[in-house]
Amino acid sequence: WLAALALDRDWTRASGPPVRVAVLQGAIPQDIKWLDANRETTLALYAKLTREALGEPLIVMPESALPDLANKLLPFIGQLYSEAGARGSALVLGLVRASDDGRRYFNSIAALDAEGVGWYDKHHLVPFAEFFPVPAFVRRWLRLMSLPYSDFTPGPAVQPPLRAAGLSLAAGICYEDAYGSTLARALPQADALVNVTNDAWFGHSTARYQHFQIARMRAIESGRFLVRAANDGISAVIGPRGEVVAEAPEYTEAVLRAAITPRTGLPPYARVGNWAIILLAAGVLAAASPWRSRLTPPLPPAPENVEPEKKVRKSGYRPWAELLQHTFSIDVLTCPSCQGRMRLIAVVKNPASIARYLAAAGELTEVPGRSPPRAPSYWKSQVLRRQALCDQSERGNDRTDHEAA
């Protein structure tokens, strides 16, 4: 608690005047977002929302806001870029794009500013959704069998901030805001954060709210404003202490307006990353090791005058598999006492062999206080008796004797 009180201070400071931002929320249902029949409707919606927000220095759209490859939407994007530039606005929008040769795909953010165009490519891809985590030989087999699969290409682990509206934006796509150490690498050059996401996958579950709390934590760790654009919520502007400055209503199209202030400086986590908690955990484990031996109670002393169990291996002992092979034969016999029903009867081939084994087994463990093991002659007589019972039941004698056999 004392450490928390000592750290409760402003580690960052304003580095420029406030900047107005507009966050566009299209609220496109996930089940129709990528349908060809809905393509033009979605493009028209985002064109309308963009024109409503023109004049704000920074306009932010969600992850993959436009429902096609950016390579196929160059006229549409160029028109928005031209209109935004004429009104003094910069666009930051989520796009899916292909490389020039068409062999690689990226989940990206484009920053369209008067200074030029910048790109951020998602680095932390989602397994089985954005890439297929299998070895190369499996991919070759999939191609050979003409089975469908596709991957996004991850962007570099360290990418420079995006420049837009005079801000340097440390960018993240979707759940990349869960990786605080990755985001911290861009903080020395960044004065604000931006995250674009599509949480429509989660429907009306609590996952979107958990994701929103993760974003608030990144704002606290960095001591900077975070602009968050989501397809159908939660779109918001978060302050450097995690406070919600502005929030758009969920599941409805909206243009959210707010102001953010660029900030500079590095909080403790941004300086040391995860090393502080790793070293602290290692120190606690090292300090606790000597105490573990002291706190572990000693074993009780062994009781006196008690002979330990003694196992004696007799010469007549044979492994089970070998013994059964040399001792029993399994025959299917018709039993008159059972009214013709078939029974499996184990017929002893070598009574002396089984007798020797049973005698040895009875003597394998000698424990004080137990009855002494049976002699071999006893076991031989028992085996012969059971064989006689089997013979009687086969001839149709007393049914009780047969069941006993």
CSV table of C-alpha atoms in Angstrom, one decimal:
chain,number,residue,atom,x,y,z
A,1,TRP,CA,0.0,0.0,0.0
A,2,LEU,CA,2.8,2.4,0.8
A,3,ALA,CA,4.4,1.6,-2.7
A,4,ALA,CA,1.0,2.3,-4.3
A,5,LEU,CA,0.7,5.6,-2.5
A,6,ALA,CA,4.2,6.6,-3.6
A,7,LEU,CA,3.4,5.8,-7.2
A,8,ASP,CA,0.1,7.7,-7.2
A,9,ARG,CA,1.3,10.7,-9.1
A,10,ASP,CA,1.3,12.1,-12.6
A,11,TRP,CA,4.2,10.6,-14.4
A,12,THR,CA,3.4,12.3,-17.7
A,13,ARG,CA,2.7,15.9,-18.6
A,14,ALA,CA,0.9,17.7,-21.5
A,15,SER,CA,3.1,18.3,-24.5
A,16,GLY,CA,0.7,20.3,-26.7
A,17,PRO,CA,-2.8,21.8,-27.0
A,18,PRO,CA,-5.9,19.6,-26.9
A,19,VAL,CA,-6.9,17.9,-30.2
A,20,ARG,CA,-10.5,17.2,-31.2
A,21,VAL,CA,-11.2,13.6,-32.3
A,22,ALA,CA,-14.3,11.9,-33.8
A,23,VAL,CA,-14.8,8.1,-33.5
A,24,LEU,CA,-17.0,6.4,-36.1
A,25,GLN,CA,-19.1,3.4,-35.0
A,26,GLY,CA,-20.9,1.7,-37.9
A,27,ALA,CA,-22.6,-1.1,-35.8
A,28,ILE,CA,-22.6,-3.6,-38.7
A,29,PRO,CA,-23.8,-7.0,-37.5
A,30,GLN,CA,-21.1,-9.6,-37.9
A,31,ASP,CA,-23.3,-12.0,-39.8
A,32,ILE,CA,-23.7,-9.6,-42.7
A,33,LYS,CA,-20.5,-7.6,-42.5
A,34,TRP,CA,-18.6,-9.5,-45.2
A,35,LEU,CA,-21.6,-10.4,-47.5
A,36,ASP,CA,-21.2,-9.2,-51.0
A,37,ALA,CA,-24.8,-8.1,-51.0
A,38,ASN,CA,-24.1,-5.7,-48.1
A,39,ARG,CA,-20.8,-4.3,-49.4
A,40,GLU,CA,-22.2,-1.1,-51.0
A,41,THR,CA,-24.4,-0.5,-48.0
A,42,THR,CA,-21.5,-0.6,-45.6
A,43,LEU,CA,-19.4,1.7,-47.8
A,44,ALA,CA,-22.2,4.2,-48.0
A,45,LEU,CA,-22.7,4.1,-44.2
A,46,TYR,CA,-19.0,4.9,-43.5
A,47,ALA,CA,-19.0,7.6,-46.2
A,48,LYS,CA,-22.0,9.3,-44.5
A,49,LEU,CA,-20.5,9.0,-41.0
A,50,THR,CA,-17.2,10.4,-42.2
A,51,ARG,CA,-18.8,13.4,-43.8
A,52,GLU,CA,-20.7,14.1,-40.6
A,53,ALA,CA,-17.3,14.2,-38.7
A,54,LEU,CA,-15.4,16.2,-41.2
A,55,GLY,CA,-13.8,19.3,-39.7
A,56,GLU,CA,-12.6,17.4,-36.6
A,57,PRO,CA,-8.7,17.1,-36.8
A,58,LEU,CA,-8.7,13.3,-36.2
A,59,ILE,CA,-11.3,10.8,-37.4
A,60,VAL,CA,-10.9,7.2,-36.3
A,61,MET,CA,-12.8,4.1,-37.8
A,62,PRO,CA,-12.9,0.6,-36.4
A,63,GLU,CA,-10.9,-2.5,-37.3
A,64,SER,CA,-11.6,-3.7,-40.9
A,65,ALA,CA,-14.2,-1.0,-41.2
A,66,LEU,CA,-14.5,-1.3,-45.0
A,67,PRO,CA,-15.7,-4.8,-46.1
A,68,ASP,CA,-13.1,-5.6,-48.8
A,69,LEU,CA,-9.4,-5.5,-49.5
A,70,ALA,CA,-8.1,-2.0,-49.5
A,71,ASN,CA,-6.5,-2.8,-52.9
A,72,LYS,CA,-10.0,-3.0,-54.4
A,73,LEU,CA,-11.2,0.1,-52.7
A,74,LEU,CA,-8.6,2.7,-53.8
A,75,PRO,CA,-11.1,5.0,-55.5
A,76,PHE,CA,-13.4,5.0,-52.4
A,77,ILE,CA,-10.5,5.6,-50.0
A,78,GLY,CA,-9.0,8.2,-52.2
A,79,GLN,CA,-12.3,10.1,-52.3
A,80,LEU,CA,-12.6,10.1,-48.5
A,81,TYR,CA,-8.9,11.1,-48.2
A,82,SER,CA,-9.5,14.1,-50.5
A,83,GLU,CA,-12.6,15.3,-48.7
A,84,ALA,CA,-10.9,15.0,-45.3
A,85,GLY,CA,-7.9,16.9,-46.4
A,86,ALA,CA,-10.0,19.7,-47.8
A,87,ARG,CA,-11.6,20.1,-44.4
A,88,GLY,CA,-8.4,19.7,-42.3
A,89,SER,CA,-9.1,16.3,-41.1
A,90,ALA,CA,-6.9,13.2,-40.8
A,91,LEU,CA,-8.3,9.7,-41.2
A,92,VAL,CA,-7.2,6.7,-39.2
A,93,LEU,CA,-9.0,3.5,-40.3
A,94,GLY,CA,-8.8,-0.2,-40.0
A,95,LEU,CA,-8.3,-2.0,-43.3
A,96,VAL,CA,-7.5,-5.5,-44.7
A,97,ARG,CA,-4.9,-5.2,-47.4
A,98,ALA,CA,-2.8,-7.4,-49.7
A,99,SER,CA,0.8,-7.1,-50.7
A,100,ASP,CA,1.6,-5.8,-54.1
A,101,ASP,CA,2.2,-9.3,-55.4
A,102,GLY,CA,-1.1,-10.5,-53.8
A,103,ARG,CA,0.5,-13.3,-51.9
A,104,ARG,CA,0.4,-11.8,-48.4
A,105,TYR,CA,-2.4,-10.3,-46.4
A,106,PHE,CA,-2.3,-7.9,-43.5
A,107,ASN,CA,-4.7,-6.7,-40.9
A,108,SER,CA,-3.7,-3.0,-40.8
A,109,ILE,CA,-4.4,0.5,-39.8
A,110,ALA,CA,-3.9,3.3,-42.3
A,111,ALA,CA,-3.2,6.9,-41.3
A,112,LEU,CA,-4.2,9.3,-44.0
A,113,ASP,CA,-2.8,12.7,-43.1
A,114,ALA,CA,-1.7,15.8,-44.9
A,115,GLU,CA,1.9,14.8,-44.2
A,116,GLY,CA,1.4,11.5,-46.0
A,117,VAL,CA,0.1,7.9,-45.5
A,118,GLY,CA,1.4,5.6,-42.7
A,119,TRP,CA,0.7,2.0,-42.0
A,120,TYR,CA,0.6,-0.2,-39.0
A,121,ASP,CA,0.3,-4.0,-39.4
A,122,LYS,CA,-1.0,-6.2,-36.7
A,123,HIS,CA,1.7,-8.2,-35.0
A,124,HIS,CA,-0.1,-10.4,-32.5
A,125,LEU,CA,-2.4,-12.5,-34.7
A,126,VAL,CA,-5.1,-14.7,-33.3
A,127,PRO,CA,-4.5,-18.5,-33.8
A,128,PHE,CA,-7.0,-20.3,-36.0
A,129,ALA,CA,-8.7,-17.0,-36.8
A,130,GLU,CA,-6.0,-14.9,-38.4
A,131,PHE,CA,-3.4,-17.6,-39.0
A,132,PHE,CA,-3.2,-21.4,-39.0
A,133,PRO,CA,-0.5,-22.6,-36.5
A,134,VAL,CA,0.7,-25.7,-38.3
A,135,PRO,CA,4.2,-26.7,-39.7
A,136,ALA,CA,5.1,-26.1,-43.3
A,137,PHE,CA,4.6,-29.7,-44.4
A,138,VAL,CA,1.0,-29.5,-43.2
A,139,ARG,CA,0.5,-26.4,-45.3
A,140,ARG,CA,1.9,-28.2,-48.3
A,141,TRP,CA,-0.5,-31.1,-47.7
A,142,LEU,CA,-3.4,-28.6,-47.5
A,143,ARG,CA,-2.4,-27.1,-50.8
A,144,LEU,CA,-2.1,-30.6,-52.4
A,145,MET,CA,-5.5,-31.6,-51.2
A,146,SER,CA,-7.0,-28.2,-52.3
A,147,LEU,CA,-8.3,-27.6,-48.7
A,148,PRO,CA,-9.1,-24.0,-48.0
A,149,TYR,CA,-6.9,-22.1,-45.5
A,150,SER,CA,-5.5,-18.6,-45.4
A,151,ASP,CA,-3.2,-16.6,-43.1
A,152,PHE,CA,-2.5,-13.0,-42.3
A,153,THR,CA,1.1,-12.0,-42.2
A,154,PRO,CA,2.2,-10.5,-38.9
A,155,GLY,CA,3.7,-7.1,-38.9
A,156,PRO,CA,7.1,-6.3,-37.2
A,157,ALA,CA,7.3,-6.5,-33.5
A,158,VAL,CA,8.4,-2.9,-33.2
A,159,GLN,CA,6.7,-0.3,-35.5
A,160,PRO,CA,6.9,3.5,-35.3
A,161,PRO,CA,3.9,5.5,-34.1
A,162,LEU,CA,1.4,6.7,-36.7
A,163,ARG,CA,1.5,10.4,-37.6
A,164,ALA,CA,-2.0,12.0,-37.8
A,165,ALA,CA,-3.4,15.4,-36.9
A,166,GLY,CA,-0.1,16.4,-35.4
A,167,LEU,CA,-0.1,13.4,-33.0
A,168,SER,CA,2.1,10.4,-32.7
A,169,LEU,CA,-0.2,7.5,-32.1
A,170,ALA,CA,1.0,4.2,-30.7
A,171,ALA,CA,-1.4,1.8,-32.5
A,172,GLY,CA,-2.9,-1.6,-31.7
A,173,ILE,CA,-5.5,-3.7,-33.3
A,174,CYS,CA,-8.1,-5.7,-31.4
A,175,TYR,CA,-6.6,-7.7,-28.5
A,176,GLU,CA,-3.1,-6.3,-29.0
A,177,ASP,CA,-4.0,-3.9,-26.2
A,178,ALA,CA,-3.7,-6.9,-23.9
A,179,TYR,CA,0.1,-6.8,-24.5
A,180,GLY,CA,1.3,-3.9,-22.4
A,181,SER,CA,5.0,-4.7,-22.8
A,182,THR,CA,4.6,-4.6,-26.7
A,183,LEU,CA,2.8,-1.2,-26.5
A,184,ALA,CA,5.4,0.2,-24.2
A,185,ARG,CA,8.1,0.0,-26.9
A,186,ALA,CA,6.4,2.8,-28.8
A,187,LEU,CA,5.8,5.1,-25.9
A,188,PRO,CA,9.0,7.1,-26.0
A,189,GLN,CA,8.0,8.5,-29.4
A,190,ALA,CA,4.2,8.4,-28.9
A,191,ASP,CA,2.0,11.1,-27.2
A,192,ALA,CA,-1.4,9.2,-27.5
A,193,LEU,CA,-2.7,5.7,-28.1
A,194,VAL,CA,-5.2,4.4,-30.6
A,195,ASN,CA,-6.9,1.0,-30.7
A,196,VAL,CA,-9.3,-0.2,-33.4
A,197,THR,CA,-11.3,-3.4,-32.8
A,198,ASN,CA,-14.3,-5.4,-33.8
A,199,ASP,CA,-16.0,-6.9,-30.8
A,200,ALA,CA,-19.1,-7.8,-32.6
A,201,TRP,CA,-17.8,-11.4,-32.6
A,202,PHE,CA,-18.8,-11.5,-28.9
A,203,GLY,CA,-22.4,-10.6,-29.4
A,204,HIS,CA,-24.0,-9.4,-26.2
A,205,SER,CA,-21.6,-11.3,-23.9
A,206,THR,CA,-19.4,-9.8,-21.2
A,207,ALA,CA,-16.3,-10.3,-23.3
A,208,ARG,CA,-16.6,-6.8,-24.8
A,209,TYR,CA,-16.6,-5.2,-21.3
A,210,GLN,CA,-13.6,-7.2,-20.3
A,211,HIS,CA,-11.8,-6.0,-23.4
A,212,PHE,CA,-12.8,-2.4,-22.6
A,213,GLN,CA,-11.2,-2.8,-19.1
A,214,ILE,CA,-8.0,-4.0,-20.7
A,215,ALA,CA,-7.9,-0.9,-22.8
A,216,ARG,CA,-8.4,1.3,-19.7
A,217,MET,CA,-5.4,-0.5,-18.1
A,218,ARG,CA,-3.2,0.4,-21.1
A,219,ALA,CA,-4.1,4.1,-20.7
A,220,ILE,CA,-3.1,4.0,-17.0
A,221,GLU,CA,0.2,2.2,-17.7
A,222,SER,CA,1.2,4.7,-20.4
A,223,GLY,CA,-0.2,7.8,-18.8
A,224,ARG,CA,-1.7,8.8,-22.1
A,225,PHE,CA,-5.1,9.3,-23.7
A,226,LEU,CA,-6.4,6.3,-25.7
A,227,VAL,CA,-8.9,6.6,-28.6
A,228,ARG,CA,-10.9,3.4,-29.1
A,229,ALA,CA,-13.0,2.7,-32.2
A,230,ALA,CA,-15.1,-0.5,-32.1
A,231,ASN,CA,-17.5,-1.8,-34.8
A,232,ASP,CA,-20.6,-1.9,-32.5
A,233,GLY,CA,-19.0,-0.9,-29.1
A,234,ILE,CA,-17.5,-0.1,-26.8
A,235,SER,CA,-16.2,3.0,-28.7
A,236,ALA,CA,-14.7,5.5,-26.2
A,237,VAL,CA,-12.0,8.0,-25.3
A,238,ILE,CA,-10.1,7.1,-22.2
A,239,GLY,CA,-8.0,9.5,-20.1
A,240,PRO,CA,-4.5,8.9,-18.8
A,241,ARG,CA,-5.8,7.7,-15.4
A,242,GLY,CA,-8.2,5.2,-17.0
A,243,GLU,CA,-11.2,7.5,-16.7
A,244,VAL,CA,-13.8,7.3,-19.4
A,245,VAL,CA,-13.9,10.8,-21.1
A,246,ALA,CA,-16.6,9.9,-23.6
A,247,GLU,CA,-18.4,6.7,-24.6
A,248,ALA,CA,-20.7,5.9,-27.6
A,249,PRO,CA,-23.9,3.9,-27.1
A,250,GLU,CA,-23.5,0.3,-28.0
A,251,TYR,CA,-25.1,-1.6,-31.0
A,252,THR,CA,-26.0,1.6,-32.8
A,253,GLU,CA,-24.3,3.8,-35.4
A,254,ALA,CA,-22.7,6.9,-33.9
A,255,VAL,CA,-20.2,9.6,-34.2
A,256,LEU,CA,-18.4,10.1,-30.8
A,257,ARG,CA,-16.7,13.5,-30.3
A,258,ALA,CA,-14.1,14.4,-27.6
A,259,ALA,CA,-10.8,16.1,-27.1
A,260,ILE,CA,-7.5,14.5,-26.1
A,261,THR,CA,-4.2,16.1,-25.0
A,262,PRO,CA,-0.8,14.8,-26.2
A,263,ARG,CA,1.4,13.8,-23.3
A,264,THR,CA,5.0,13.0,-22.8
A,265,GLY,CA,7.0,11.2,-20.1
A,266,LEU,CA,7.2,7.6,-19.1
A,267,PRO,CA,5.5,5.9,-16.0
A,268,PRO,CA,7.5,3.2,-14.2
A,269,TYR,CA,6.0,0.3,-16.1
A,270,ALA,CA,6.8,2.0,-19.5
A,271,ARG,CA,10.5,2.2,-18.3
A,272,VAL,CA,11.0,-1.3,-17.0
A,273,GLY,CA,8.2,-3.4,-18.6
A,274,ASN,CA,7.7,-6.8,-17.1
A,275,TRP,CA,11.2,-7.1,-15.6
A,276,ALA,CA,10.2,-5.6,-12.3
A,277,ILE,CA,7.5,-8.2,-11.5
A,278,ILE,CA,9.7,-11.0,-12.8
A,279,LEU,CA,12.7,-10.0,-10.6
A,280,LEU,CA,10.3,-9.5,-7.6
A,281,ALA,CA,8.8,-13.0,-8.1
A,282,ALA,CA,12.3,-14.5,-8.4
A,283,GLY,CA,13.4,-12.7,-5.2
A,284,VAL,CA,10.4,-13.9,-3.2
A,285,LEU,CA,11.1,-17.5,-4.3
A,286,ALA,CA,14.7,-17.3,-3.5
A,287,ALA,CA,14.0,-15.8,-0.1
A,288,ALA,CA,11.4,-18.4,0.7
A,289,SER,CA,13.6,-21.4,-0.1
A,290,PRO,CA,15.5,-21.5,3.3
A,291,TRP,CA,12.3,-21.2,5.2
A,292,ARG,CA,10.7,-24.1,3.4
A,293,SER,CA,13.1,-26.6,4.9
A,294,ARG,CA,12.6,-25.1,8.4
A,295,LEU,CA,8.8,-25.2,8.1
A,296,THR,CA,8.6,-28.7,6.8
A,297,PRO,CA,8.0,-31.1,9.8
A,298,PRO,CA,10.5,-33.9,10.2
A,299,LEU,CA,9.4,-37.5,9.4
A,300,PRO,CA,8.4,-39.5,12.5
A,301,PRO,CA,10.9,-42.1,13.8
A,302,ALA,CA,10.5,-45.7,12.7
A,303,PRO,CA,8.8,-47.9,15.3
A,304,GLU,CA,11.1,-50.3,17.2
A,305,ASN,CA,11.1,-54.1,17.2
A,306,VAL,CA,9.1,-54.3,14.0
A,307,GLU,CA,10.5,-56.5,11.4
A,308,PRO,CA,10.2,-55.1,7.8
A,309,GLU,CA,8.3,-57.0,5.2
A,310,LYS,CA,10.5,-59.6,3.5
A,311,LYS,CA,10.0,-60.8,0.0
A,312,VAL,CA,11.4,-64.1,-1.0
A,313,ARG,CA,11.5,-65.3,-4.6
A,314,LYS,CA,11.1,-69.0,-4.8
A,315,SER,CA,12.6,-71.2,-7.5
A,316,GLY,CA,9.1,-72.5,-8.5
A,317,TYR,CA,7.9,-69.0,-9.4
A,318,ARG,CA,7.1,-68.3,-13.0
A,319,PRO,CA,5.7,-65.2,-14.7
A,320,TRP,CA,1.9,-65.2,-15.1
A,321,ALA,CA,2.0,-65.5,-18.9
A,322,GLU,CA,4.3,-68.4,-19.0
A,323,LEU,CA,2.5,-70.1,-16.1
A,324,LEU,CA,-0.9,-69.9,-17.7
A,325,GLN,CA,0.5,-71.2,-21.0
A,326,HIS,CA,1.9,-74.3,-19.3
A,327,THR,CA,-0.8,-74.9,-16.8
A,328,PHE,CA,-4.3,-74.3,-18.3
A,329,SER,CA,-6.2,-75.1,-21.5
A,330,ILE,CA,-9.5,-73.4,-22.2
A,331,ASP,CA,-12.2,-75.7,-23.7
A,332,VAL,CA,-15.8,-75.1,-24.7
A,333,LEU,CA,-17.9,-77.9,-23.2
A,334,THR,CA,-21.6,-78.7,-23.3
A,335,CYS,CA,-22.9,-79.1,-19.7
A,336,PRO,CA,-26.0,-81.3,-19.3
A,337,SER,CA,-26.6,-79.8,-15.9
A,338,CYS,CA,-27.1,-76.4,-17.6
A,339,GLN,CA,-29.6,-77.7,-20.1
A,340,GLY,CA,-27.3,-77.6,-23.0
A,341,ARG,CA,-25.9,-74.1,-22.5
A,342,MET,CA,-22.3,-73.6,-23.5
A,343,ARG,CA,-19.7,-72.8,-20.8
A,344,LEU,CA,-16.0,-71.9,-21.0
A,345,ILE,CA,-14.2,-74.3,-18.5
A,346,ALA,CA,-10.5,-74.0,-17.6
A,347,VAL,CA,-9.1,-77.5,-17.5
A,348,VAL,CA,-5.9,-77.9,-15.5
A,349,LYS,CA,-3.3,-79.6,-17.6
A,350,ASN,CA,-0.5,-79.8,-15.0
A,351,PRO,CA,-1.8,-79.8,-11.4
A,352,ALA,CA,1.7,-80.1,-10.0
A,353,SER,CA,2.9,-77.0,-11.8
A,354,ILE,CA,0.0,-74.8,-10.5
A,355,ALA,CA,0.4,-76.3,-7.1
A,356,ARG,CA,4.1,-75.3,-7.0
A,357,TYR,CA,3.2,-71.8,-8.2
A,358,LEU,CA,0.4,-71.3,-5.6
A,359,ALA,CA,2.7,-72.5,-2.9
A,360,ALA,CA,5.4,-70.1,-4.0
A,361,ALA,CA,3.0,-67.2,-4.2
A,362,GLY,CA,1.8,-68.0,-0.7
A,363,GLU,CA,5.3,-67.7,0.6
A,364,LEU,CA,6.4,-64.6,-1.3
A,365,THR,CA,5.6,-62.3,1.6
A,366,GLU,CA,6.2,-63.3,5.2
A,367,VAL,CA,4.7,-60.9,7.7
A,368,PRO,CA,4.8,-61.4,11.5
A,369,GLY,CA,1.4,-62.0,13.0
A,370,ARG,CA,-0.1,-63.6,9.9
A,371,SER,CA,-0.9,-67.3,9.4
A,372,PRO,CA,1.9,-69.4,7.9
A,373,PRO,CA,1.7,-70.1,4.2
A,374,ARG,CA,0.1,-73.3,3.0
A,375,ALA,CA,2.3,-76.3,2.1
A,376,PRO,CA,2.6,-77.4,-1.5
A,377,SER,CA,0.6,-80.5,-0.8
A,378,TYR,CA,-2.4,-78.5,0.3
A,379,TRP,CA,-2.5,-76.5,-2.9
A,380,LYS,CA,-2.1,-79.7,-5.0
A,381,SER,CA,-5.0,-81.3,-3.2
A,382,GLN,CA,-7.1,-78.2,-3.9
A,383,VAL,CA,-6.3,-78.2,-7.6
A,384,LEU,CA,-7.1,-81.9,-7.9
A,385,ARG,CA,-10.4,-81.4,-6.1
A,386,ARG,CA,-11.5,-78.6,-8.5
A,387,GLN,CA,-10.5,-80.7,-11.5
A,388,ALA,CA,-12.6,-83.5,-10.2
A,389,LEU,CA,-15.6,-81.2,-9.8
A,390,CYS,CA,-15.2,-80.1,-13.4
A,391,ASP,CA,-15.2,-83.7,-14.5
A,392,GLN,CA,-18.4,-84.5,-12.5
A,393,SER,CA,-20.2,-81.4,-13.9
A,394,GLU,CA,-19.3,-82.5,-17.5
A,395,ARG,CA,-20.9,-85.9,-16.9
A,396,GLY,CA,-24.1,-84.2,-15.7
A,397,ASN,CA,-23.8,-84.9,-12.0
A,398,ASP,CA,-24.9,-82.7,-9.2
A,399,ARG,CA,-25.6,-79.1,-10.4
A,400,THR,CA,-24.4,-77.7,-7.2
A,401,ASP,CA,-21.0,-79.3,-7.7
A,402,HIS,CA,-20.9,-77.9,-11.2
A,403,GLU,CA,-21.5,-74.3,-10.1
A,404,ALA,CA,-18.9,-74.8,-7.4
A,405,ALA,CA,-16.4,-75.9,-10.1
